[in-house]
Coordinates of C-alpha atoms and ligand atoms in Angstrom, one line a residue:
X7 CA -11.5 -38.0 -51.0
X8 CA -15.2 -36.7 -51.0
X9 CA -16.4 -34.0 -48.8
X10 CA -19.3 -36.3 -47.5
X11 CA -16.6 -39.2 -46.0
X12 CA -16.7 -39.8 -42.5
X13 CA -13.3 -38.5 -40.8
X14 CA -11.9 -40.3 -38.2
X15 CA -10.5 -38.9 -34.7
X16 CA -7.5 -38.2 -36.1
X17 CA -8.2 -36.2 -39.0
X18 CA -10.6 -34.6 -37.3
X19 CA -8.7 -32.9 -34.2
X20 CA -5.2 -33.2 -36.3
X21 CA -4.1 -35.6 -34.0
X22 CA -0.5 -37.9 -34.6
X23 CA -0.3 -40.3 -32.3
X24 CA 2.8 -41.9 -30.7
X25 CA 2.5 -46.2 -30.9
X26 CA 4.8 -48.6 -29.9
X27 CA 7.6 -49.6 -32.5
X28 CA 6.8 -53.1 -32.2
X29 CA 4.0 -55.9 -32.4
X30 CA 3.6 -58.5 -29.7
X31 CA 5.2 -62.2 -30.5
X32 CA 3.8 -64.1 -27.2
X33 CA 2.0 -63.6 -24.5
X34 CA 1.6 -64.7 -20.6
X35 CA -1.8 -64.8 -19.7
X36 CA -2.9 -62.5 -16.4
X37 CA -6.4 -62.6 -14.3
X38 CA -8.0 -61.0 -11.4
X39 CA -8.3 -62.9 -8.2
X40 CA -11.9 -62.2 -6.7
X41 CA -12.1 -59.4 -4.3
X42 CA -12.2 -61.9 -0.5
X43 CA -9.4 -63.8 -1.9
X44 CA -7.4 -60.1 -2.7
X45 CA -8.3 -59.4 1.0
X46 CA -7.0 -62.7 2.2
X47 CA -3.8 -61.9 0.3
X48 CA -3.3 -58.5 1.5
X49 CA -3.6 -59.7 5.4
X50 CA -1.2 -62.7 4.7
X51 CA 1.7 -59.8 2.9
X52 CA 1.2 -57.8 6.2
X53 CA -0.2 -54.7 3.6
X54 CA 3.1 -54.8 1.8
X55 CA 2.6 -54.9 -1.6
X56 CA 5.9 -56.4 -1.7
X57 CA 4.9 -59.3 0.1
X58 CA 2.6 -60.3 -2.4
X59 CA 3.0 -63.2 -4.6
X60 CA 3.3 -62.7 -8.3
X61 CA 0.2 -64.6 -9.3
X62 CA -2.5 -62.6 -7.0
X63 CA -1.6 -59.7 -9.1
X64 CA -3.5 -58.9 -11.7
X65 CA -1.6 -55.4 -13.2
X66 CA 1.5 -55.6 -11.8
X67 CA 3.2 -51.8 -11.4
X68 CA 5.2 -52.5 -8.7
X69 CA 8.6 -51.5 -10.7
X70 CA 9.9 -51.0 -14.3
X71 CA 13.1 -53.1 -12.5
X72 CA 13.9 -56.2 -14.2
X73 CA 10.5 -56.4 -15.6
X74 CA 10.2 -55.3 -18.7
X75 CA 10.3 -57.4 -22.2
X76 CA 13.0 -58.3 -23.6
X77 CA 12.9 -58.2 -27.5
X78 CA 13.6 -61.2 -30.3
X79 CA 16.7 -60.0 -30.7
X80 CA 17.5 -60.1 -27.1
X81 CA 16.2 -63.4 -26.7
X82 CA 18.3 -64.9 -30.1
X83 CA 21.1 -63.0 -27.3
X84 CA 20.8 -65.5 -24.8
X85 CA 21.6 -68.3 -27.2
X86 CA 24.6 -66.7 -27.8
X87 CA 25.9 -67.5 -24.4
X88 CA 29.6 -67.5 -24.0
X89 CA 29.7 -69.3 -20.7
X90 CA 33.6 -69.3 -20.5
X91 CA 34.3 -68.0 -16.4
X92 CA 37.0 -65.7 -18.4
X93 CA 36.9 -63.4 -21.1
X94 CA 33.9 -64.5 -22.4
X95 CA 33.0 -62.8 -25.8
X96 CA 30.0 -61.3 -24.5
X97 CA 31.3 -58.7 -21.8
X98 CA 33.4 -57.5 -25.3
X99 CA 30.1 -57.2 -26.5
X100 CA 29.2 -55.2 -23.5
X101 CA 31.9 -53.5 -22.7
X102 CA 31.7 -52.0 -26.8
X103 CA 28.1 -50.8 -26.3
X104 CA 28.9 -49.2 -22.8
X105 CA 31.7 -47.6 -24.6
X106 CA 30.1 -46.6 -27.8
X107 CA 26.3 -45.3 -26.2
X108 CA 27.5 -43.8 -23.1
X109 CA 31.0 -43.2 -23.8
X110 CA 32.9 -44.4 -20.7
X111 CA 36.5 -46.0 -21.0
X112 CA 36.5 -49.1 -18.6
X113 CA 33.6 -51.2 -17.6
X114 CA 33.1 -53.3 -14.8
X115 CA 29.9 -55.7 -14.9
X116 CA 27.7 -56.3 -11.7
X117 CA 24.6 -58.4 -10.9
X118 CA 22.4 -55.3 -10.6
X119 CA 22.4 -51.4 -9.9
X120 CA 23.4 -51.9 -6.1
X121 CA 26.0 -54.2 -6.6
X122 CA 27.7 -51.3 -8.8
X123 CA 27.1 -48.8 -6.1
X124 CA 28.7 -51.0 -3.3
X125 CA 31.4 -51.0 -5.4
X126 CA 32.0 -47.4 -6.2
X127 CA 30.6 -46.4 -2.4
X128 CA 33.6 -48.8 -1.6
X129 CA 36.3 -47.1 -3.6
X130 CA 35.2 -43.7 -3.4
X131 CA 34.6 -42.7 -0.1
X132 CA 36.2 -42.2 3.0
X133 CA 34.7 -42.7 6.4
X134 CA 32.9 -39.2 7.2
X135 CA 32.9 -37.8 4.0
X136 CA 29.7 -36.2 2.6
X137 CA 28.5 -37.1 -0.8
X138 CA 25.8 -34.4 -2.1
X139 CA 23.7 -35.9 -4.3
X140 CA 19.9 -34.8 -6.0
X141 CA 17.1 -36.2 -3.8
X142 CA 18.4 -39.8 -1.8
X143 CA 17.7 -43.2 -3.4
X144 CA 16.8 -45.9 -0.9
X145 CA 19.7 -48.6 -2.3
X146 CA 22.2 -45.8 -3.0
X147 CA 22.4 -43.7 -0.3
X148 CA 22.2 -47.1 2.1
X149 CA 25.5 -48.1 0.3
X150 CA 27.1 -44.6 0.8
X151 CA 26.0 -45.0 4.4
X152 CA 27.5 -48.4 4.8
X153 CA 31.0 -47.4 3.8
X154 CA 30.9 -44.2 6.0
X155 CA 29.6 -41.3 4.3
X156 CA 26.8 -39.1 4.7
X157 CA 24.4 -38.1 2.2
X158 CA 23.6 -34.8 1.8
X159 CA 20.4 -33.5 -0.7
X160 CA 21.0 -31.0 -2.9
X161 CA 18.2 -31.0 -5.7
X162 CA 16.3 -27.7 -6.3
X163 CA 13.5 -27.0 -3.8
X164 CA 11.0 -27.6 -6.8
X165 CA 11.7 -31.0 -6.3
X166 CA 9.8 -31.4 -3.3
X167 CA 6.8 -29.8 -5.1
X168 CA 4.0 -32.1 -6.5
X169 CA 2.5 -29.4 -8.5
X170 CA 5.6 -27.4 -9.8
X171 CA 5.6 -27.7 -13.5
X172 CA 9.3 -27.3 -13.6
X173 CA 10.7 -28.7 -16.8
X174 CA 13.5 -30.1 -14.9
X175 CA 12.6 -30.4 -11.5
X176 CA 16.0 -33.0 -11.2
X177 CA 18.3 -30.6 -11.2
X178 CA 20.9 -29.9 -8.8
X179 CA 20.9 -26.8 -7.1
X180 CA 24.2 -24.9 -7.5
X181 CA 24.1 -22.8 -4.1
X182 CA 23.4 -25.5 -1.9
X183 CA 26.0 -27.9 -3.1
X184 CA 28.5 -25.1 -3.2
X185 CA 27.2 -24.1 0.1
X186 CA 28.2 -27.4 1.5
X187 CA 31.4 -27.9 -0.4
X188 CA 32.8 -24.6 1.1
X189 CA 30.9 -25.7 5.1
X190 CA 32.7 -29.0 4.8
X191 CA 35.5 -28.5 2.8
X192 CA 36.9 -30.1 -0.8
X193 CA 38.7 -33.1 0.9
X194 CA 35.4 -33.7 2.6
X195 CA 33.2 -34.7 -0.2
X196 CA 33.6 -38.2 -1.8
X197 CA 31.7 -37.0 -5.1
X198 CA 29.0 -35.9 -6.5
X199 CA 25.9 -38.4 -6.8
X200 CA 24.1 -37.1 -9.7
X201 CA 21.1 -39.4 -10.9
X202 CA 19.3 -39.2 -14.2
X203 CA 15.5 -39.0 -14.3
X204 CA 15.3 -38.6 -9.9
X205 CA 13.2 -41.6 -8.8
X206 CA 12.5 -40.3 -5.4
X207 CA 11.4 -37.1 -7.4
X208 CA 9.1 -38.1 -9.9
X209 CA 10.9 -39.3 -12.2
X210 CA 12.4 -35.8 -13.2
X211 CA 15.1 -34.8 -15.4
X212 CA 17.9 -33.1 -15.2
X213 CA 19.6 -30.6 -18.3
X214 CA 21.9 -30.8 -20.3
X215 CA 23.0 -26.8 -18.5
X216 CA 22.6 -28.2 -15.5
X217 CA 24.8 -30.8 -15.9
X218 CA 27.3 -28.7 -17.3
X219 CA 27.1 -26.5 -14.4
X220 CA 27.7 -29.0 -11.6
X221 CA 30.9 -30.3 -14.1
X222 CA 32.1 -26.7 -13.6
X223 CA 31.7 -26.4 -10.1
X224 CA 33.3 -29.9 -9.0
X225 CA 36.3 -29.1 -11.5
X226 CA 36.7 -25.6 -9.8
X227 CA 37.3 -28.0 -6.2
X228 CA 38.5 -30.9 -8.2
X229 CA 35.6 -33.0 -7.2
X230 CA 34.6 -36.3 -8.9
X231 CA 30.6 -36.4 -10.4
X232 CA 29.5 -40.1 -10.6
X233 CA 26.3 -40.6 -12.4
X234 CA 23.4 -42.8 -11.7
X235 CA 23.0 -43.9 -15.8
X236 CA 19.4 -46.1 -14.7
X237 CA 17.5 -44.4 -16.3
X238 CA 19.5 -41.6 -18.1
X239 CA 18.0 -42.5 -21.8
X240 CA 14.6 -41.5 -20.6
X241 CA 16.5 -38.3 -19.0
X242 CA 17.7 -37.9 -22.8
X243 CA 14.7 -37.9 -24.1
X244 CA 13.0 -35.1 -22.0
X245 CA 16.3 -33.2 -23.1
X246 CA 15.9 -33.6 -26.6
X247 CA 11.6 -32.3 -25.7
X248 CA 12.0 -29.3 -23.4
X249 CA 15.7 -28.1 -23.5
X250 CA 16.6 -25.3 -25.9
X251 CA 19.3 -27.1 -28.9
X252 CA 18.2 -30.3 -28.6
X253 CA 15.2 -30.7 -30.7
X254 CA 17.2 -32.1 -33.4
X255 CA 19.6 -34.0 -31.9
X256 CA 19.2 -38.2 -31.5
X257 CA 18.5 -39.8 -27.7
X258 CA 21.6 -41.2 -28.3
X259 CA 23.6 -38.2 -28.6
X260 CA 22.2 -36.2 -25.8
X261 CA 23.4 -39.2 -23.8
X262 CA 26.6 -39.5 -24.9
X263 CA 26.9 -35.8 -24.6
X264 CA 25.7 -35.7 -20.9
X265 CA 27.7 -38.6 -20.1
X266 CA 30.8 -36.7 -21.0
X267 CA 29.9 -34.5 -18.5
X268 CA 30.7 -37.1 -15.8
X269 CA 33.5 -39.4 -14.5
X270 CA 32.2 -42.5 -14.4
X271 CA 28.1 -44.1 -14.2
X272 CA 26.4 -46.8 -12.4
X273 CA 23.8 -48.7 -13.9
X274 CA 20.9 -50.8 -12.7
X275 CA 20.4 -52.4 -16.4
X276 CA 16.9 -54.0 -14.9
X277 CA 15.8 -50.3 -16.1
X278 CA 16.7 -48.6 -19.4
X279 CA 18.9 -51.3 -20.4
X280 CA 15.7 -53.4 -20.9
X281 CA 17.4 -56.8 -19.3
X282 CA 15.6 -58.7 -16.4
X283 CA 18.9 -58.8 -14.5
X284 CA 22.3 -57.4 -14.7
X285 CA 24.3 -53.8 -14.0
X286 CA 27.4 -52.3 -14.5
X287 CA 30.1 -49.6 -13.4
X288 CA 31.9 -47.6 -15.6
X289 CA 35.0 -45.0 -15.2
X290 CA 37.1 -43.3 -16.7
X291 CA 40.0 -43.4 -13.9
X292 CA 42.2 -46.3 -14.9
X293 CA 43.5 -46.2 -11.0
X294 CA 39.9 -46.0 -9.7
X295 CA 39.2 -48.6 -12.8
X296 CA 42.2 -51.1 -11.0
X297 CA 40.4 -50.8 -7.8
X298 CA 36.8 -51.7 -8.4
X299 CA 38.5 -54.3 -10.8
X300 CA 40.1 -56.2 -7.8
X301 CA 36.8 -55.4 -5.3
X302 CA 34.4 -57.1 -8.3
X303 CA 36.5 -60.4 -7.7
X304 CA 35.5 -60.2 -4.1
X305 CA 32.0 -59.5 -4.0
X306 CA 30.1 -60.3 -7.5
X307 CA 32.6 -62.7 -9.6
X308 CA 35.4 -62.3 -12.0
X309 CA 35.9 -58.6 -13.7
X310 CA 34.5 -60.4 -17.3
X311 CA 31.2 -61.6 -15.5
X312 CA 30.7 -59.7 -12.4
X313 CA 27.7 -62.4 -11.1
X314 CA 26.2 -62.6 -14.9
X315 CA 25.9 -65.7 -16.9
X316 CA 27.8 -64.7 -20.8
X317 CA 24.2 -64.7 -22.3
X318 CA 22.6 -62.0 -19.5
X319 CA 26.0 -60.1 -20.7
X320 CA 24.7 -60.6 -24.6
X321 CA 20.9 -59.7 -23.7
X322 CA 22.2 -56.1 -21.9
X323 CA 24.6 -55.4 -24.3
X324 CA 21.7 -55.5 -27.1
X325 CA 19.3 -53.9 -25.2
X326 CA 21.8 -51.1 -24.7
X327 CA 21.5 -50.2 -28.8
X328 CA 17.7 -50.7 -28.6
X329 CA 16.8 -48.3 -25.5
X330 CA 18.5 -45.7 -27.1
X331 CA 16.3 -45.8 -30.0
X332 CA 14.0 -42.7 -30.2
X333 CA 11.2 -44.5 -31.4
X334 CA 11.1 -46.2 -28.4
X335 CA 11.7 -43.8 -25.5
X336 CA 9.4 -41.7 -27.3
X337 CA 6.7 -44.3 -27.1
X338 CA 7.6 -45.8 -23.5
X339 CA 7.5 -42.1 -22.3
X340 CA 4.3 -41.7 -24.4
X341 CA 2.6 -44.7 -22.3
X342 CA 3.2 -43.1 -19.2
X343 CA 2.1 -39.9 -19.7
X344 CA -0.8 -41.4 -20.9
X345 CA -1.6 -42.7 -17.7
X346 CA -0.7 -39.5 -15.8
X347 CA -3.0 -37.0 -18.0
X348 CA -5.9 -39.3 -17.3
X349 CA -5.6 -39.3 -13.7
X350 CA -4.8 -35.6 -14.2
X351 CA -7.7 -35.1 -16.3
X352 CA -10.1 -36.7 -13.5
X353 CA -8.5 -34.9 -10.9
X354 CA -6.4 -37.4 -8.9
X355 CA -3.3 -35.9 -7.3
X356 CA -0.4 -36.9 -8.9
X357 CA 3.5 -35.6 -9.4
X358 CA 3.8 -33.0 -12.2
X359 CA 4.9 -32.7 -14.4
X360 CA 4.6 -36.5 -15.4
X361 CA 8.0 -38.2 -15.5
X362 CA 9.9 -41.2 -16.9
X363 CA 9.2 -44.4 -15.7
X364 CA 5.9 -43.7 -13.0
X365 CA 2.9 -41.9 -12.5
X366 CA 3.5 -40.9 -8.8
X367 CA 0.2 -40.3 -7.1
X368 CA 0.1 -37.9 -3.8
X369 CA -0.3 -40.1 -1.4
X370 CA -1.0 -36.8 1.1
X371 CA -3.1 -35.1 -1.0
X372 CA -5.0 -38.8 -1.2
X373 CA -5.5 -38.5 2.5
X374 CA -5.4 -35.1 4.1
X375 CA -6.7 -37.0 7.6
X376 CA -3.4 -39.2 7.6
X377 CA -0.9 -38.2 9.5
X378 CA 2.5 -38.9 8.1
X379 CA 3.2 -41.8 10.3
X380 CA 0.3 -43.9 9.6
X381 CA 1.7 -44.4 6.4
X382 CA -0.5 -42.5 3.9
X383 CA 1.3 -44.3 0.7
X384 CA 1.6 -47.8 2.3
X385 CA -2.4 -47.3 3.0
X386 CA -3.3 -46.4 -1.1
X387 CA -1.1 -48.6 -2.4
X388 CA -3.1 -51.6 -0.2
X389 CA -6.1 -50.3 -1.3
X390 CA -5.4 -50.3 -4.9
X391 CA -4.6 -53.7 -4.5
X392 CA -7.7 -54.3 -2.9
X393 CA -9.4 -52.8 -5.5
X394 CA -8.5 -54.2 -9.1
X395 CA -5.4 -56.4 -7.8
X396 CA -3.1 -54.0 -9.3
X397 CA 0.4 -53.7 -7.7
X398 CA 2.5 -50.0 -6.5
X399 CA 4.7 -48.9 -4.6
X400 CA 5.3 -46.9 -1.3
X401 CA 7.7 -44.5 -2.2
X402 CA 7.3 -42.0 1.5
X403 CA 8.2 -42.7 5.1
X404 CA 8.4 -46.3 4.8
X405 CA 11.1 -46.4 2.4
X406 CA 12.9 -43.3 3.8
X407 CA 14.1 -45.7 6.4
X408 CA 15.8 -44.0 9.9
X409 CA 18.5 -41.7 10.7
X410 CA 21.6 -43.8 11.3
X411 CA 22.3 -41.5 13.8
X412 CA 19.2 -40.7 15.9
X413 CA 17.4 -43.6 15.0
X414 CA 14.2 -41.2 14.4
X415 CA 12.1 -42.0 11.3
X416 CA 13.4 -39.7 8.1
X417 CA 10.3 -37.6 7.3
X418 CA 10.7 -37.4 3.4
X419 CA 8.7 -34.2 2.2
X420 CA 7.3 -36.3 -0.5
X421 CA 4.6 -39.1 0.3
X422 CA 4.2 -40.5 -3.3
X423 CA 2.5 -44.2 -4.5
X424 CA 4.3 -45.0 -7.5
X425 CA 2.6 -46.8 -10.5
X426 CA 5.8 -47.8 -12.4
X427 CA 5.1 -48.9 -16.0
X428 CA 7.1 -51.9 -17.1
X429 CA 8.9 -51.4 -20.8
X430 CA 7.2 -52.9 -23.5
X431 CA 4.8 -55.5 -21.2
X432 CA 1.0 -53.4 -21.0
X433 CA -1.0 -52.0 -23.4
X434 CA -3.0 -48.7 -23.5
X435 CA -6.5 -50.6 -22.2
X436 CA -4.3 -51.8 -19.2
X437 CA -3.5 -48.3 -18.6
X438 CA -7.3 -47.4 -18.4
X439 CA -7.9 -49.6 -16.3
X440 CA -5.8 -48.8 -13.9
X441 CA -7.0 -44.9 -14.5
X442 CA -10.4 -46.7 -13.3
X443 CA -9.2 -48.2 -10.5
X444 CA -7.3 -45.5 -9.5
X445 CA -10.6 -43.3 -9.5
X446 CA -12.5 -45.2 -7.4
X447 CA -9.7 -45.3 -4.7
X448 CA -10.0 -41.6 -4.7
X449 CA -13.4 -41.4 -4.4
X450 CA -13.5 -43.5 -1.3
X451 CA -10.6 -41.8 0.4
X452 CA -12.4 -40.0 3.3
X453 CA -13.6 -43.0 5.0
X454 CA -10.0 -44.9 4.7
X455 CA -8.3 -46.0 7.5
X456 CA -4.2 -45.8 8.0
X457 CA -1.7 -48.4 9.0
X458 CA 0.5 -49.2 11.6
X459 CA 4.0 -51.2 11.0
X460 CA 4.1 -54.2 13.4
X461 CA 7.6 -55.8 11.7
X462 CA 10.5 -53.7 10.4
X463 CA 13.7 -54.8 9.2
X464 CA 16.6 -53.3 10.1
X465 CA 18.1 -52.3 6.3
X466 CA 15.6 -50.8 3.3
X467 CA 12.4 -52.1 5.6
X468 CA 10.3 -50.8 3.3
X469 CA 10.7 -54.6 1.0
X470 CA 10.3 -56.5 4.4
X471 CA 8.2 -54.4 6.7
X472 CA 4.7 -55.3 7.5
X473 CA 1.4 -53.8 8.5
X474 CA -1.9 -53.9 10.2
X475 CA -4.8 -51.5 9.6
X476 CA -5.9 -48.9 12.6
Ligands
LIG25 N1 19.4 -46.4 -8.8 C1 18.1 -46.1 -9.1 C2 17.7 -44.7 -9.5 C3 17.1 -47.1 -9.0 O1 15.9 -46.8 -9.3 C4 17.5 -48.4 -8.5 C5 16.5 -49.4 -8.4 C6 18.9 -48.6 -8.2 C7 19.8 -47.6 -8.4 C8 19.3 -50.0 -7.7 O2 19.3 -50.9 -8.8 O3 17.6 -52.6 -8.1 O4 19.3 -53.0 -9.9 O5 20.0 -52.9 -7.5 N2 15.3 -49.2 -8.4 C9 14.2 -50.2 -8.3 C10 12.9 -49.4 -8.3 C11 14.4 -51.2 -7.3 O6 11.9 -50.1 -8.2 O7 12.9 -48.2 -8.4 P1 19.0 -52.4 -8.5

């Protein structure tokens, strides 16, 4: 190389960086509606974003649930269907890669995440019992509610701060859950709800230590710890980055490691397990295993299908040994964070530091003039639709739901719009533009007006609920 050749970015500032492990095999072609006929759209989906049909969206960031791409391999899967109602080959197939990547004895299959947790919530808890659990998600803790129990939070307090750089701002805090074991008493707690990667959160991890600690603990009182596995290889990966040890170890290690903390995991497959639909439960307990064996029959199908066809069993089971591939968590994370350090960069409040599976953006910081119950997260996500056409989330008082008991709106302390990227479906220039967008929104935040809800359903409103502006 001469001295005089031109250098290019890289070389330049040293830089190495991160690409996806894959090139793109087809496409589905995606456009912008004009901006009346976004407006029009909005009014008719009563400024719920999940009122919205598919095809007004241009960027769709609504969830990383069930939407993400499903590989070649995955695909070659499907053909592979053993569509036998019983003992079809490919819940073998599943039931092996549940075994061998997260390490669990038996495996019941279920159409998605919550049809697992009705099952467990089922089984495992008693009317009146508490089950502590770090930060509430909307579909779990409704289940734990519908069989009788009370959630109780016990993540750290760092949790519930947006600008706490924490490295693990998922973890559970020790005091408080000991605190309530000893208030309420041993026989009082169902188990331990322990989720990977905390949606409500951030997306924030918890440790390897931390895990370990809360093992301790619920052995000292000989309390069960379920797991929330949806998105625990993303968890693994921000292990093997920021926790002391585990710089040389695989994804799939510190998985099965931290999984062998636990009694048993849940899994909404729509996530990490890169599938558009399916879930499953897993225990160790052969007697709890009998049980959600015989309630499987009643609610999702027969223990070998649990509501799946035999080639939605194939397409999880492979995507099982591909999401734990560093290569790719490493580039899926990499694509977020992307996103985050721009909006970062330009100022825009967001959730730091950034997590797994979302940019969260402070929907309270966004408008300091809302008050809480004119929905401050509802409001940006409409008007980033209204901007570009590109889809989020309300993740604050709308999908905190009510007290069952009081009836009173749960004031979460977090009022976050969640930009959730989709696994292997945008690009980096998709992620600038919705930087872009995101911008603009900011900048016109003081003269935005809040919402009102005119319709609310009675369970998880937030997917039903709708809105007019103030
Ligand atoms: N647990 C977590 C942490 C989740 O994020 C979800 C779903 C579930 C359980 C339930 O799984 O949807 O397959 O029934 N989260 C989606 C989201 C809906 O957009 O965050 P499911």
């Amino acid at each position: 190389m001469t001295k005089d050749m031109p250098k290019t970015m890289g070389q330049q500032f040293g830089r190495r960086s991160w690409a996806e492990p894959w090139k793109i095999k087809m496409v589905e072609p995606i456009r912008m509606i004009p901006r009346e006929r976004r407006e029009q759209a909005l009014i008719a989906a009563g400024f719920n974003t999940f009122l919205l049909k598919s095809e007004d969206v241009y960027i769709d960031l609504l969830t990383d649930s069930g939407t993400g791409a499903m590989s070649d391999r995955q695909w070659a899967g499907l053909m592979m269907g053993d569509e036998a109602y019983a003992g079809s080959r490919n819940f073998y197939n599943l039931e092996n890669a549940v075994q061998t990547y997260y390490g669990y004895k038996h495996i019941v299959p279920t159409h998605q995440g919550r049809g697992a947790e009705h099952l467990l919530s089922q089984a495992a808890i008693r009317k009146g019992q508490f089950i502590p659990g770090n930060m509430y998600f909307t579909t779990t803790r409704l289940h734990q509610e519908l069989a009788g129990g009370i959630f109780a939070d016990v993540v750290i307090d760092e949790a519930y701060d947006t600008q706490n750089p924490h490295p693990f701002k998922g973890n559970v805090d020790l005091g408080k859950l000991e605190a309530l074991i000893k208030d309420k008493g041993a026989e009082n707690i169902a188990y331990v709800s322990l989720a990977g990667t905390v949606n409500m959160a951030g997306g924030q991890p918890v440790s390897m230590a931390n895990v370990k600690a809360v093992r301790a603990l619920c052995a000292k009182y000989g309390i069960r710890l379920f797991l929330d596995a949806t998105r625990m290889a993303e968890n693994a990966f921000f292990i093997q980055e920021r926790e002391e040890g585990y710089a040389e170890k695989s994804v799939a290690q510190i998985l099965k490691e931290f999984c062998g903390y636990t009694d048993g995991a849940w899994m909404s497959a729509k996530k990490d397990n890169l599938v558009n639909i399916g879930g499953w439960l897993a225990v160790n307990d052969p007697a709890l295993f009998e049980e959600l064996r015989n309630l499987v029959v009643v609610y999702e199908g027969l223990h070998t299908y649990g509501g799946l066809a035999g080639r939605d069993l194939e397409a999880m089971a492979i995507g099982i040994a591909e999401c734990v591939q560093d290569d790719h968590i490493r580039s899926r994370i990499g694509q977020v964070r992307y996103l985050g350090e721009l909006l970062a960069d330009w100022g825009v409040p967001i959730t730091r530091p950034v997590g797994g599976h979302a940019v969260f953006l402070d929907a309270a910081a966004f408008y300091p003039h809302l008050p809480q119950i004119q929905f401050p997260s509802q409001t940006l996500a409409a008007e980033l639709y209204l901007d570009s056409g590109i889809r989020s989330m309300e993740r604050g008082i709308a999908s905190a739901g009510r007290d069952p008991k009081t009836g009173d709106h749960y004031y979460p302390r977090l009022e976050l719009t969640r930009l959730t990227i989709p696994r292997r479906v945008y690009t980096q220039a998709h992620m600038d533009v919705v930087a872009e967008a995101v911008k603009a929104v900011y900048d016109a935040r003081s003269s935005t007006r809040g919402l009102k809800m005119v319709f609310e359903p009675k369970y998880l409103r937030f997917f039903q609920a709708r809105f007019e502006r103030l």
